[in-house]
CSV table of C-alpha atoms in Angstrom, one decimal:
chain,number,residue,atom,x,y,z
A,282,UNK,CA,-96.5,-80.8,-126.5
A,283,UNK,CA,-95.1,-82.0,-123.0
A,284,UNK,CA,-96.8,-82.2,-119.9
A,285,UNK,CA,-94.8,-82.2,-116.6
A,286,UNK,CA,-96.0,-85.6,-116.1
A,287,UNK,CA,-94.5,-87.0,-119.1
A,288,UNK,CA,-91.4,-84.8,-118.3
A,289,UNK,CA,-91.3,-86.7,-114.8
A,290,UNK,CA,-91.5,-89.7,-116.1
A,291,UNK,CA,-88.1,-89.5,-118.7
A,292,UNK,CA,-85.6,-91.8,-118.6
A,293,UNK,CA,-81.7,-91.6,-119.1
A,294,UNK,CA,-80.1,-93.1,-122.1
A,295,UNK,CA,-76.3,-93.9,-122.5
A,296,UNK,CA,-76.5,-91.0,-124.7
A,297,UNK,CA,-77.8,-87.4,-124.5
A,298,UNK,CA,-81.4,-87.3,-126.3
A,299,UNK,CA,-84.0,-84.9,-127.3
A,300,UNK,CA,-87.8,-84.5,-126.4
A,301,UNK,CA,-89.4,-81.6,-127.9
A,302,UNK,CA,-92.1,-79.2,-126.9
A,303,UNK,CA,-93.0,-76.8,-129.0
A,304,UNK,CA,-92.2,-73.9,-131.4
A,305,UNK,CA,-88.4,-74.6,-131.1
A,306,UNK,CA,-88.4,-75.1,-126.7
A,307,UNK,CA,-87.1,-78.6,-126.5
A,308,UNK,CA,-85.4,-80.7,-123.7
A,309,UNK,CA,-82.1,-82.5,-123.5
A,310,UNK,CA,-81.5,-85.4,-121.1
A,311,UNK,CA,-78.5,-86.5,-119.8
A,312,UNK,CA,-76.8,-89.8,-119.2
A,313,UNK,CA,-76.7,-88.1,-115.4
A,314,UNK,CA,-80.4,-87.8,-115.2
A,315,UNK,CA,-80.1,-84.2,-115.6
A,316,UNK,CA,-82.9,-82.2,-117.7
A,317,UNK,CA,-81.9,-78.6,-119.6
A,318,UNK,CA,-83.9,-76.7,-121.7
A,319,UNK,CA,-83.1,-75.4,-125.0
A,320,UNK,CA,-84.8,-73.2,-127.7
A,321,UNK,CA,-83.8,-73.7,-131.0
A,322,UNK,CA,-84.0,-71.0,-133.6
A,323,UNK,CA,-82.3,-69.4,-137.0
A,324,UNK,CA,-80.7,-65.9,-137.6
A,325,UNK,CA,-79.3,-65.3,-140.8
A,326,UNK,CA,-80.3,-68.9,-142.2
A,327,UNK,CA,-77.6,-70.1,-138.9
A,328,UNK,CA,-79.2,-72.5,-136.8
A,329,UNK,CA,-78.5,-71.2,-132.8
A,330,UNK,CA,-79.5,-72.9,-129.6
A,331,UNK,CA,-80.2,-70.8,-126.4
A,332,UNK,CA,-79.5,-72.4,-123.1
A,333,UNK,CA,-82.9,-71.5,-120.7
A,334,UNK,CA,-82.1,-73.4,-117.4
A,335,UNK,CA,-82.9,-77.1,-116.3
A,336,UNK,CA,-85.6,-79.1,-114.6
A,337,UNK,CA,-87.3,-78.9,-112.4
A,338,UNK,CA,-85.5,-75.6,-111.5
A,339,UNK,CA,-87.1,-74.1,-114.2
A,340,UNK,CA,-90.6,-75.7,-114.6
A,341,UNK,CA,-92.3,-76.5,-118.6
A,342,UNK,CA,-94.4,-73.0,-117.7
A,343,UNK,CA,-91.4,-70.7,-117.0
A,344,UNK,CA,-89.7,-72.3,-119.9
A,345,UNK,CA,-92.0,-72.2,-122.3
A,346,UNK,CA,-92.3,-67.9,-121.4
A,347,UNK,CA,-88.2,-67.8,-121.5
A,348,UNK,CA,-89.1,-69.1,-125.1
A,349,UNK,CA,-91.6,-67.2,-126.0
A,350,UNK,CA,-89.0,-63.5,-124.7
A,351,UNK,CA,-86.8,-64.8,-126.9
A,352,UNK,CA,-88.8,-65.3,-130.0
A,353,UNK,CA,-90.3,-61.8,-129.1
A,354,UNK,CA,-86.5,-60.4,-129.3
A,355,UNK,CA,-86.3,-62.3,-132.5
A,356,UNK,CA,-89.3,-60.2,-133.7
A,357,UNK,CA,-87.1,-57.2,-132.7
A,358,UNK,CA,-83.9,-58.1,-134.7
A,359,UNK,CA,-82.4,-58.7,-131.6
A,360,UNK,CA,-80.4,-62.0,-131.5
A,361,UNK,CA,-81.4,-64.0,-128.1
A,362,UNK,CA,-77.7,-66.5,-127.7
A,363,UNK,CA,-75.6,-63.0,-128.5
A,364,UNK,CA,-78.0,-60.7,-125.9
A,365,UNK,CA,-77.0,-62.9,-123.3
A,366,UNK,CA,-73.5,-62.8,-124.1
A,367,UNK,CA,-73.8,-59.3,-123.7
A,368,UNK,CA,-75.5,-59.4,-120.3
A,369,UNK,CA,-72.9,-62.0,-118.7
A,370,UNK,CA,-70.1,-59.8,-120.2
A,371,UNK,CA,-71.6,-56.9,-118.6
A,372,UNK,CA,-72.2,-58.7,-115.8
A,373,UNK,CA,-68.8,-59.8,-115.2
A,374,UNK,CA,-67.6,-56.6,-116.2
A,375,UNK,CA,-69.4,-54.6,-113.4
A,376,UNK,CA,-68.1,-57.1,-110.8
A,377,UNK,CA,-64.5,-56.1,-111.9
A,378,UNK,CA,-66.0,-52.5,-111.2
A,379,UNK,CA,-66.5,-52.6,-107.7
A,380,UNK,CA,-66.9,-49.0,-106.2
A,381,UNK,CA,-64.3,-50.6,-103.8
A,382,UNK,CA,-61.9,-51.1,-106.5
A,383,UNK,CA,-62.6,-48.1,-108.2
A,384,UNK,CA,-61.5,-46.2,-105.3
A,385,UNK,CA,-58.3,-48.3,-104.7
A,386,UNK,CA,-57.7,-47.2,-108.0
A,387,UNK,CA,-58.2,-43.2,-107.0
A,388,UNK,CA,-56.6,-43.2,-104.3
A,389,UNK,CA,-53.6,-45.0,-106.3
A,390,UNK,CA,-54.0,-42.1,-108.4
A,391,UNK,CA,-53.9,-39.5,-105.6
A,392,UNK,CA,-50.4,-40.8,-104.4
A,393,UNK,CA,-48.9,-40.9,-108.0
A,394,UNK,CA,-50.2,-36.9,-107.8
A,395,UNK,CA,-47.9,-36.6,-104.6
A,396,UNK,CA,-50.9,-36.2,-102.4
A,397,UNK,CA,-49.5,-36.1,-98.6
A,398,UNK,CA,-49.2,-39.4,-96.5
A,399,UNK,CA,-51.4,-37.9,-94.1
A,400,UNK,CA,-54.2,-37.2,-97.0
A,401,UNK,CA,-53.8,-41.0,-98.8
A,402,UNK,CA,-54.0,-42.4,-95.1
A,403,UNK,CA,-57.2,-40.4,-94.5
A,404,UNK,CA,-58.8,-42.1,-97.8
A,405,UNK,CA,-58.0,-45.2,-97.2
A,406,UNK,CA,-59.7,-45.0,-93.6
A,407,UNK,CA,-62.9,-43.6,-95.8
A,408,UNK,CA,-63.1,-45.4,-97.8
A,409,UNK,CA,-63.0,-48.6,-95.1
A,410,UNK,CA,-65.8,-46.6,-93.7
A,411,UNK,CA,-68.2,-47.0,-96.8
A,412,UNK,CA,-67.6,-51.1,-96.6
A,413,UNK,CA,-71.0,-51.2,-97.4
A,414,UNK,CA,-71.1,-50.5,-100.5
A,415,UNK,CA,-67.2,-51.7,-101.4
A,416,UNK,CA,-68.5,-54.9,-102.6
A,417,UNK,CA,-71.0,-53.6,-105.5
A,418,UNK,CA,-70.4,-52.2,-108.6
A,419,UNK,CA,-70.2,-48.9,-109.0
A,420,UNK,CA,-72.9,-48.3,-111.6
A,421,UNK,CA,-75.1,-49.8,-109.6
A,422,UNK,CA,-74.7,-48.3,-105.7
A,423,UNK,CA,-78.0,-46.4,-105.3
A,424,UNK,CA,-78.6,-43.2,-103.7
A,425,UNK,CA,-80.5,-44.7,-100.8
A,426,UNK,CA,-77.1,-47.2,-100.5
A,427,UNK,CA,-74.8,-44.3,-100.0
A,428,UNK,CA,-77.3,-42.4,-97.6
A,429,UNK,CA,-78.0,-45.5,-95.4
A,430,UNK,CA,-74.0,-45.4,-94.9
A,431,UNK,CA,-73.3,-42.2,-94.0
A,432,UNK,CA,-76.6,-42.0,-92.0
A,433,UNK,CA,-75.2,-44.9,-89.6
A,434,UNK,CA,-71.6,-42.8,-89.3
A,435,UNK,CA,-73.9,-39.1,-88.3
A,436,UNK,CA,-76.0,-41.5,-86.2
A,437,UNK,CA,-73.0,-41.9,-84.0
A,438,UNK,CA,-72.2,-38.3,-83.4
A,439,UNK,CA,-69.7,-38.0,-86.3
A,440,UNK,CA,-71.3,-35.2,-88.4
A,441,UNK,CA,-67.9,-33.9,-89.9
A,442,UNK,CA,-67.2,-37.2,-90.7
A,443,UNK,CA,-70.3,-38.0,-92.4
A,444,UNK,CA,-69.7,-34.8,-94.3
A,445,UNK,CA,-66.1,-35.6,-95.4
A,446,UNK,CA,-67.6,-38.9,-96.2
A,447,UNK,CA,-70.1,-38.2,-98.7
A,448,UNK,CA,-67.7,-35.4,-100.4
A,449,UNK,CA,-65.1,-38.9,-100.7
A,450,UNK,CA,-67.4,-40.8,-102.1
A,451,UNK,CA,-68.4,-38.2,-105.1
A,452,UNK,CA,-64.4,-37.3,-106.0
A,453,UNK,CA,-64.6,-41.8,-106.6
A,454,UNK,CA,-67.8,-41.3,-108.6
A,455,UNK,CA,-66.4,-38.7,-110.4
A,456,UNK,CA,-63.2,-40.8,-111.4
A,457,UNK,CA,-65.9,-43.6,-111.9
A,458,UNK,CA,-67.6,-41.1,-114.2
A,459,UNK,CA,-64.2,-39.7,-116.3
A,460,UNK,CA,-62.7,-43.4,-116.8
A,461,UNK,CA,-66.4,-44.9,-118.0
A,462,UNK,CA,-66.9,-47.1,-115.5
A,463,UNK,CA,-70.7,-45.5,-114.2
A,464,UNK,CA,-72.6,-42.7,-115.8
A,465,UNK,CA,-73.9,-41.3,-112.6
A,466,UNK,CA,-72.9,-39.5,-108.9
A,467,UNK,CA,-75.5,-40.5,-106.3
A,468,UNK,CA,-73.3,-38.2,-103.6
A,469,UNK,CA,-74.2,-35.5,-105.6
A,470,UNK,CA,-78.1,-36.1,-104.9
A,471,UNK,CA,-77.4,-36.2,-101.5
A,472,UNK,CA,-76.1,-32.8,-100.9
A,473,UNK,CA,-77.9,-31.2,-98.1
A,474,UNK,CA,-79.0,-34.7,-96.9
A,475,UNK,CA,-76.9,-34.6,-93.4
A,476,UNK,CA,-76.3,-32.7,-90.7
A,477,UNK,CA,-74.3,-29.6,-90.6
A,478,UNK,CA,-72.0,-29.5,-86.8
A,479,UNK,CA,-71.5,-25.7,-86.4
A,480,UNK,CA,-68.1,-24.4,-87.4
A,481,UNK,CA,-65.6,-25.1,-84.3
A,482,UNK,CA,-62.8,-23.0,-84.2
A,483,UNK,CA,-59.3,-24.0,-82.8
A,484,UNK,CA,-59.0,-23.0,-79.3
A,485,UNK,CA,-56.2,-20.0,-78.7
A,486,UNK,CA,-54.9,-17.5,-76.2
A,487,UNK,CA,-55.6,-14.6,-78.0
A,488,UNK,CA,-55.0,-11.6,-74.6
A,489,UNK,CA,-51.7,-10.4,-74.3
A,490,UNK,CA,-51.1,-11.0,-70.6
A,491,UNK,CA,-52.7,-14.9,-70.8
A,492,UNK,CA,-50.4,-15.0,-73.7
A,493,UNK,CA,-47.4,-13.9,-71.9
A,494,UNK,CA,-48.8,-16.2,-69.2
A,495,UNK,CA,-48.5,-19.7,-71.5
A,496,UNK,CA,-45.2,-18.8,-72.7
A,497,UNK,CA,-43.9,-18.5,-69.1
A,498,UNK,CA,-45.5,-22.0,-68.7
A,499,UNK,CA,-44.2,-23.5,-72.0
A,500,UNK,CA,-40.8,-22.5,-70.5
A,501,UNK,CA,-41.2,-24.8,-67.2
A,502,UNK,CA,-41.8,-27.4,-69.1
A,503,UNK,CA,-40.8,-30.9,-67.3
A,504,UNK,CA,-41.6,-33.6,-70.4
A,505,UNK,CA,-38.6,-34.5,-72.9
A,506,UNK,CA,-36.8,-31.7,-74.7
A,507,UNK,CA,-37.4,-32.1,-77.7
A,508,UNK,CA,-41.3,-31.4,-76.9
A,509,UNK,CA,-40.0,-28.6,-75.3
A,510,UNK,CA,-38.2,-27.5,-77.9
A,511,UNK,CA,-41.2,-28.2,-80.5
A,512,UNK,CA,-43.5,-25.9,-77.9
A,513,UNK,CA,-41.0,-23.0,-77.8
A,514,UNK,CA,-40.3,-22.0,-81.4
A,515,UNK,CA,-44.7,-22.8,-82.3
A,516,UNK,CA,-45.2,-19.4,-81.5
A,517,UNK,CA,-42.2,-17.8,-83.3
A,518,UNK,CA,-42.9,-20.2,-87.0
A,519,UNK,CA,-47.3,-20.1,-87.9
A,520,UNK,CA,-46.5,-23.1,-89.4
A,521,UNK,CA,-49.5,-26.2,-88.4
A,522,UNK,CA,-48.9,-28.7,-86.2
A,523,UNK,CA,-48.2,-31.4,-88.6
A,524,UNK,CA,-45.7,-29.2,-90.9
A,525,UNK,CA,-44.2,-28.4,-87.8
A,526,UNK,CA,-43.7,-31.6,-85.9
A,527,UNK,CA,-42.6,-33.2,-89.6
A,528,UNK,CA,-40.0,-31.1,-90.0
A,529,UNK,CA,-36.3,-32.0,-91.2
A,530,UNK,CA,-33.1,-30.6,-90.3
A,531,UNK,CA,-32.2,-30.1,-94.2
A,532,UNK,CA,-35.0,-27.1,-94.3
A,533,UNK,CA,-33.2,-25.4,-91.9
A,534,UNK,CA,-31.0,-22.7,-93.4
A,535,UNK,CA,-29.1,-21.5,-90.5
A,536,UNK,CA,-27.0,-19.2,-92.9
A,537,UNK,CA,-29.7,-18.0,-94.6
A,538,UNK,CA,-31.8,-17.9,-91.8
A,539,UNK,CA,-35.2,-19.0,-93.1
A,540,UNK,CA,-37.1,-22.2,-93.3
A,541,UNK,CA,-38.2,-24.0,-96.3
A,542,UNK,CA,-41.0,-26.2,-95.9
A,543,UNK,CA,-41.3,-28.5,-99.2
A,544,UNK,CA,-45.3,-28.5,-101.1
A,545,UNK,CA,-45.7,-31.6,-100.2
A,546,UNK,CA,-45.8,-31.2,-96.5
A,547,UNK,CA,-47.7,-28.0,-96.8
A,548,UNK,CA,-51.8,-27.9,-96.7
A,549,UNK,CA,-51.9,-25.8,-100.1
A,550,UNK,CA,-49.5,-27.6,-101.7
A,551,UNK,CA,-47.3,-25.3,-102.2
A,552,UNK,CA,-43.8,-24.7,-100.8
A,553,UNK,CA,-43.2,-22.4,-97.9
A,554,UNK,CA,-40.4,-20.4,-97.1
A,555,UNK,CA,-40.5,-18.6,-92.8
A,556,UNK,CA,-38.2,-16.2,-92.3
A,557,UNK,CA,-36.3,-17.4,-89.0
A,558,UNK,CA,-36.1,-14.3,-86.3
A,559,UNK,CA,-32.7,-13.9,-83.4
A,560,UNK,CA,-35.1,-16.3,-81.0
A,561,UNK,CA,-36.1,-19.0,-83.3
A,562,UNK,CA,-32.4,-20.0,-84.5
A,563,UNK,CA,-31.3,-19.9,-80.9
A,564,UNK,CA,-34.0,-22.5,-80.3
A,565,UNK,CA,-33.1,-24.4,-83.4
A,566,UNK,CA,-29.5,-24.5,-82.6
A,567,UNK,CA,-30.1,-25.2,-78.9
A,568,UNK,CA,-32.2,-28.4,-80.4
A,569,UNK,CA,-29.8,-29.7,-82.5
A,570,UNK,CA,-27.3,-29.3,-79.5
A,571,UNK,CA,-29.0,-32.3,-78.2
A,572,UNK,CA,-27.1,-34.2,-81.0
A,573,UNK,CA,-29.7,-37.1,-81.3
A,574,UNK,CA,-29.2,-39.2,-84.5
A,575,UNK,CA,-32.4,-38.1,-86.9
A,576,UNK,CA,-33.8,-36.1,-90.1
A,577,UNK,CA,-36.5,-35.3,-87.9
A,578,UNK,CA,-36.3,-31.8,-85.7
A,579,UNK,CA,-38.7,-33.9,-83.1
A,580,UNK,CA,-38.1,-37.7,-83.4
A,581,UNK,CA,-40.8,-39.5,-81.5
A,582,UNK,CA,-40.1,-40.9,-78.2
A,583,UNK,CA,-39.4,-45.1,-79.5
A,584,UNK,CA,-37.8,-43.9,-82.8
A,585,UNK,CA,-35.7,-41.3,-84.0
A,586,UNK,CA,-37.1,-42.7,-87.5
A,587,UNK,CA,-40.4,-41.0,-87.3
A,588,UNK,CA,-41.3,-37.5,-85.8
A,589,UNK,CA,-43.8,-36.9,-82.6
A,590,UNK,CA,-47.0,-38.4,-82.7
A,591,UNK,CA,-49.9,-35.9,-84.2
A,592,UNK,CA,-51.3,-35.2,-80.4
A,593,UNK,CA,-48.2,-35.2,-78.7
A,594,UNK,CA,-48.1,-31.1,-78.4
A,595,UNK,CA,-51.5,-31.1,-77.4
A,596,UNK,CA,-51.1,-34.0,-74.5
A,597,UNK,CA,-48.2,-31.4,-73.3
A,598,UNK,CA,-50.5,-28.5,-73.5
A,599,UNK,CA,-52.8,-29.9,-71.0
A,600,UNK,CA,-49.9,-31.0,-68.7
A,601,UNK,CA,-48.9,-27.7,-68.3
A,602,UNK,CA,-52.9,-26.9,-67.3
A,603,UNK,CA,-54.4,-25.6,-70.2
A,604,UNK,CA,-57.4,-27.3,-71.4
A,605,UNK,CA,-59.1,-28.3,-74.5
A,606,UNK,CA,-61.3,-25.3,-75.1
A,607,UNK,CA,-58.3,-23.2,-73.9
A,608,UNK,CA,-55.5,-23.4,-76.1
A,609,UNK,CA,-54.2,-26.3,-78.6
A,610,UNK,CA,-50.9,-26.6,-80.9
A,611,UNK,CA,-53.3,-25.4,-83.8
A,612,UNK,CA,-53.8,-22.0,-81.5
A,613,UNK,CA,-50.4,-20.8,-82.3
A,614,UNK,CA,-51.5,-19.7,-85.4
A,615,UNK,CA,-54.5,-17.9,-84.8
A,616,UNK,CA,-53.2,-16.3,-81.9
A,617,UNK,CA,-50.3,-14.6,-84.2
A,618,UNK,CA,-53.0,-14.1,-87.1
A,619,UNK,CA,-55.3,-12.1,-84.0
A,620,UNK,CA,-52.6,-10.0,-82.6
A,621,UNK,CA,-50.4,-9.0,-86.0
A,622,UNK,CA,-53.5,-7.9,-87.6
A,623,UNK,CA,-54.2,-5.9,-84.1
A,624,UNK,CA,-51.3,-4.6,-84.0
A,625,UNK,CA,-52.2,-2.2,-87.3
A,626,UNK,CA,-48.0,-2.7,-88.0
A,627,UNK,CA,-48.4,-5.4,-91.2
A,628,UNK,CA,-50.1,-5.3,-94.3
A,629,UNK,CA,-52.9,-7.8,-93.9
A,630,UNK,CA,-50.9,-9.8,-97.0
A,631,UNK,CA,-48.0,-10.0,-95.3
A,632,UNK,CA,-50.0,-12.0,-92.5
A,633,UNK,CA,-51.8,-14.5,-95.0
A,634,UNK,CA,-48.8,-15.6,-96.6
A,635,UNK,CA,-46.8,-15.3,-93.5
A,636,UNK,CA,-49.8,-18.4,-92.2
A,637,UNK,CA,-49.6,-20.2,-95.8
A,638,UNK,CA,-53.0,-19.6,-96.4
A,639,UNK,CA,-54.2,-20.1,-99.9
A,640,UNK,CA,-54.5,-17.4,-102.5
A,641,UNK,CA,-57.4,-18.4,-104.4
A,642,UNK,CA,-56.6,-15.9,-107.2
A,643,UNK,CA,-53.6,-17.9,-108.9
A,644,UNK,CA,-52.4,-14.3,-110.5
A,645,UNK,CA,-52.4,-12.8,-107.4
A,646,UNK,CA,-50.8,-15.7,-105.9
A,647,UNK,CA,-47.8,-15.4,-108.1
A,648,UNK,CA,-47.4,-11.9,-107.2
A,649,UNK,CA,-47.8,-12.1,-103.3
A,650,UNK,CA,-45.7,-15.6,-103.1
A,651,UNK,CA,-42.2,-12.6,-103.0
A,652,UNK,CA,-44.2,-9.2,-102.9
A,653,UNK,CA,-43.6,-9.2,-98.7
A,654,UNK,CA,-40.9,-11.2,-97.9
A,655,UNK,CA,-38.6,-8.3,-96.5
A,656,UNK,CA,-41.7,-7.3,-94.6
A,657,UNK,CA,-42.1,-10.3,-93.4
A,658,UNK,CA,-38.6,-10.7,-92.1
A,659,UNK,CA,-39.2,-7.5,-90.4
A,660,UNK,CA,-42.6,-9.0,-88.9
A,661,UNK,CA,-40.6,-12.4,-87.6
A,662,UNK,CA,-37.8,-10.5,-85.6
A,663,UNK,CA,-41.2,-7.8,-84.1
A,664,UNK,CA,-43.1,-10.9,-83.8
A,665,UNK,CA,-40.5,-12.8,-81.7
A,666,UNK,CA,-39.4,-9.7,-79.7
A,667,UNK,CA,-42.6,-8.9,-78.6
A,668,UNK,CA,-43.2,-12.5,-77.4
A,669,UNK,CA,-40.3,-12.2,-75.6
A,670,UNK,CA,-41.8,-9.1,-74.0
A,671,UNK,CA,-44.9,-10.9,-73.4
A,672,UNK,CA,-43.0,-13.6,-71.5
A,673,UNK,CA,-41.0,-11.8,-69.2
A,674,UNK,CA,-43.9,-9.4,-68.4
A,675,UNK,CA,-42.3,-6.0,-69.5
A,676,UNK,CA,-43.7,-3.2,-71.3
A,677,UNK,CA,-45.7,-4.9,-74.3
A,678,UNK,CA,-45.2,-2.7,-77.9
A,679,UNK,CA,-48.3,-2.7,-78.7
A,680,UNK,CA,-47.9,-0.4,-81.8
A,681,UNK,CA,-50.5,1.3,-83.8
A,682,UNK,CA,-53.5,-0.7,-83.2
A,683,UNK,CA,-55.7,-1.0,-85.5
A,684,UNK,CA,-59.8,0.5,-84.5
A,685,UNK,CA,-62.1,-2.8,-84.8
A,686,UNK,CA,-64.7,-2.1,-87.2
C-alpha cells in the first residue's frame, strides 16, 4: 500500500505509469508531473476505470474513501463510471434550466398567447427583479431563496410589488412544473409570508356639484389639444386609461356610432364594444379635425407613432388643481359606476358590462355580452346629457334614486 511519502517522492517517466494502492485505487503519473487517481473495477466481466481526482488535491486518505463509495455502489448493483455520468448529465442539464431561462421561456409563451404589451413588459421587469435567483436552476431555488428576494423588494416599501412578485414567480414554477423541468413551487409555501398594503381605491369625484365642478375645469384646459381632447370624452367612454389613451382611429365607427375596442387592449381579454352618445362623436370628430398624421386618437407629444405617455392624463389632472387623493384618469370610471347605480335608472348589468368588468360565470357571460346593448345606448346619450347638465350647472336629472341599503 502507498504512503504519501512514497507518493511525494514519484518521479515522471517519458511515459504515463502506474503505482498501485490497494483493492483496485491506483495512481497514474504523468510525463507533466501530474498525479490522478483511478479505481479499477469489473461489471459484467468489463474491466472499467473511475476517474477520483489528482494529487495532492485529493490526498491518499480521501482517495482511498472515494474508493471504497464506489465499491459500496458496486455492492448495490449500481455501476460507479455510469453514476457519474448520470450526475454530470444532470448537472449540465439543470444549468440549462435556469429559473432565469425558464421564465424567458414563459414569458415567450405569454406573447405567443397574445398577452398585451403592457402585461409582457410588466414580466420582464419581474422577473429582472428576482435576479437573484435567475442564475440557478430551477429545481434547485429554495424556499428561503425566493423569500430572501421578495423580503428585500417589501423591505423597501413595495408591498404590492412583493405580492405580484411572488404570484410571478409561481405561474414560472408552475410552467417549470408542466414542461418537467422541477417537481416543486416554493412560491406556493410562501403564501401568507408578506405583507398585505390595505386595498387603495382609485381616487374619484363622486358629488354631483364637484363633478360638475371638474368638468368646467377640464374644459379650460391650457395643455395641448389632444390632452384636452383625451380628458373631455373620459367621462362620456368608462373605458381605462390605457384602453383609452391606446386607442385607434379604425375603432371608431362614426356611422355606426359605437366604439370597438379589440381583446387584446382590453383587461379581460375580451373585445369591447361603447356605444358612442351626441357628445362623444362631437368630441371625436372635433379631434380628428386637428388632422394630425396618426392611428393613434392621442399621439404623444415627440411622435405621432406612439400614443400619450401612461401618466400624461394624470400630470394634467393636477395642473388643473386636483390632487392625487382627489381625482385620477382611473376616477372616471368609478365616478360613472357610483352615480349610474345611484341613479336607480339601469339595471345594475347594464353598468358592469357598460365598465368591461369580467363576468366570472362564462354562461352568463355569453348571455350578458348583447342582453343590454339597447339599454346601454340609452344609458350613453342619459349619461352624457346629464354631464352636460352637470357642467353648465343647471337642473341635474337626478332620476329615481336608488335607497342605500
Amino acid at each position: 500500500m502507498l504512503t504519501t511519502v512514497q507518493i511525494r517522492s514519484l518521479k515522471p517517466e517519458a511515459r504515463p505509469f502506474k503505482v498501485p494502492d490497494a483493492d483496485g485505487l491506483f495512481l497514474i503519473v504523468q510525463p507533466s508531473g501530474a498525479l490522478l487517481w483511478r479505481f479499477r473495477y469489473k461489471v459484467l466481466g468489463h474491466e472499467r476505470k473511475l476517474s477520483l481526482g489528482t494529487f495532492p488535491e485529493l490526498s491518499l486518505q480521501q482517495a482511498r474513501k472515494k474508493r471504497d463509495e464506489a465499491r459500496a455502489q458496486l455492492v448495490d448493483g449500481i455501476d460507479p463510471v455510469e453514476e457519474k455520468r448520470q450526475r454530470r448529465i444532470a448537472a449540465e442539464l439543470a444549468a440549462q434550466t435556469t429559473f432565469g431561462l425558464v421564465a424567458e421561456e414563459y414569458i415567450q409563451k405569454m406573447e405567443r398567447e397574445g398577452r398585451s404589451p403592457a402585461t409582457i413588459k410588466k414580466a420582464r421587469w419581474f422577473l429582472e427583479l428576482l435576479d437573484g435567483i435567475a442564475q440557478r436552476p430551477i429545481a434547485s431555488v429554495t424556499p428561503h431563496e425566493l423569500l430572501d428576494v421578495l423580503k428585500r423588494v417589501e423591505r423597501r416599501g413595495h408591498h404590492e410589488t412583493a405580492l405580484r412578485l411572488r404570484s410571478f414567480a409561481g405561474r414560472v414554477f408552475r410552467y417549470g412544473f408542466a414542461t418537467l423541468r422541477t417537481e416543486k413551487n416554493p412560491a406556493d409555501i410562501l403564501r401568507g409570508a408578506l405583507t398585505v398594503p390595505k386595498v387603495k381605491h382609485h381616487a374619484a369625484i363622486i358629488e354631483p356639484k364637484k363633478v360638475g365642478e371638474l368638468l368646467r375645469a377640464i374644459e379650460d384646459y391650457k395643455g395641448r389639444p389632444e390632452t384636452l381632447h383625451a380628458l373631455r370624452i373620459a367621462p362620456h367612454v368608462f373605458l381605462r386609461p390605457g384602453e383609452l389613451r391606446q386607442a385607434k382611429w379604425d375603432e371608431i365607427d362614426f356611422a355606426e356610432k359605437v366604439w370597438r375596442v379589440p381583446a387584446e387592449r382590453m383587461k379581460m381579454k375580451q373585445p369591447h364594444a361603447v356605444p358612442l352618445s351626441r357628445q362623444s362623436l362631437f368630441i371625436l370628430q372635433d379631434l380628428r379635425s386637428l388632422a394630425r398624421t396618426s392611428e393613434y386618437l392621442f399621439p404623444a407629444l415627440h411622435t405621432t407613432k406612439r400614443p400619450l405617455s401612461d401618466n400624461t392624463l394624470n400630470v394634467a389632472l393636477r395642473r388643473l388643481g386636483f390632487e392625487n387623493d382627489e381625482m385620477t384618469s382611473h376616477g372616471f370610471r368609478a365616478m360613472a359606476s357610483t352615480l349610474l347605480n345611484e341613479s336607480g335608472l339601469w339595471h345594475p348589468d347594464a353598468v358592469e358590462r357598460a365598465l368591461a368588468h369580467g363576468e366570472k360565470d362564462r354562461v352568463r357571460a355569453a348571455y350578458h355580452r348583447g342582453a343590454h346593448w339597447a339599454e346601454r345606448v340609452r344609458m350613453a346619450q342619459w349619461w352624457s346629457d346629464y354631464l352636460d347638465e352637470l357642467r353648465i350647472g343647471g337642473d341635474v336629472v337626478k332620476g329615481k334614486f336608488r335607497k342605500r341599503a
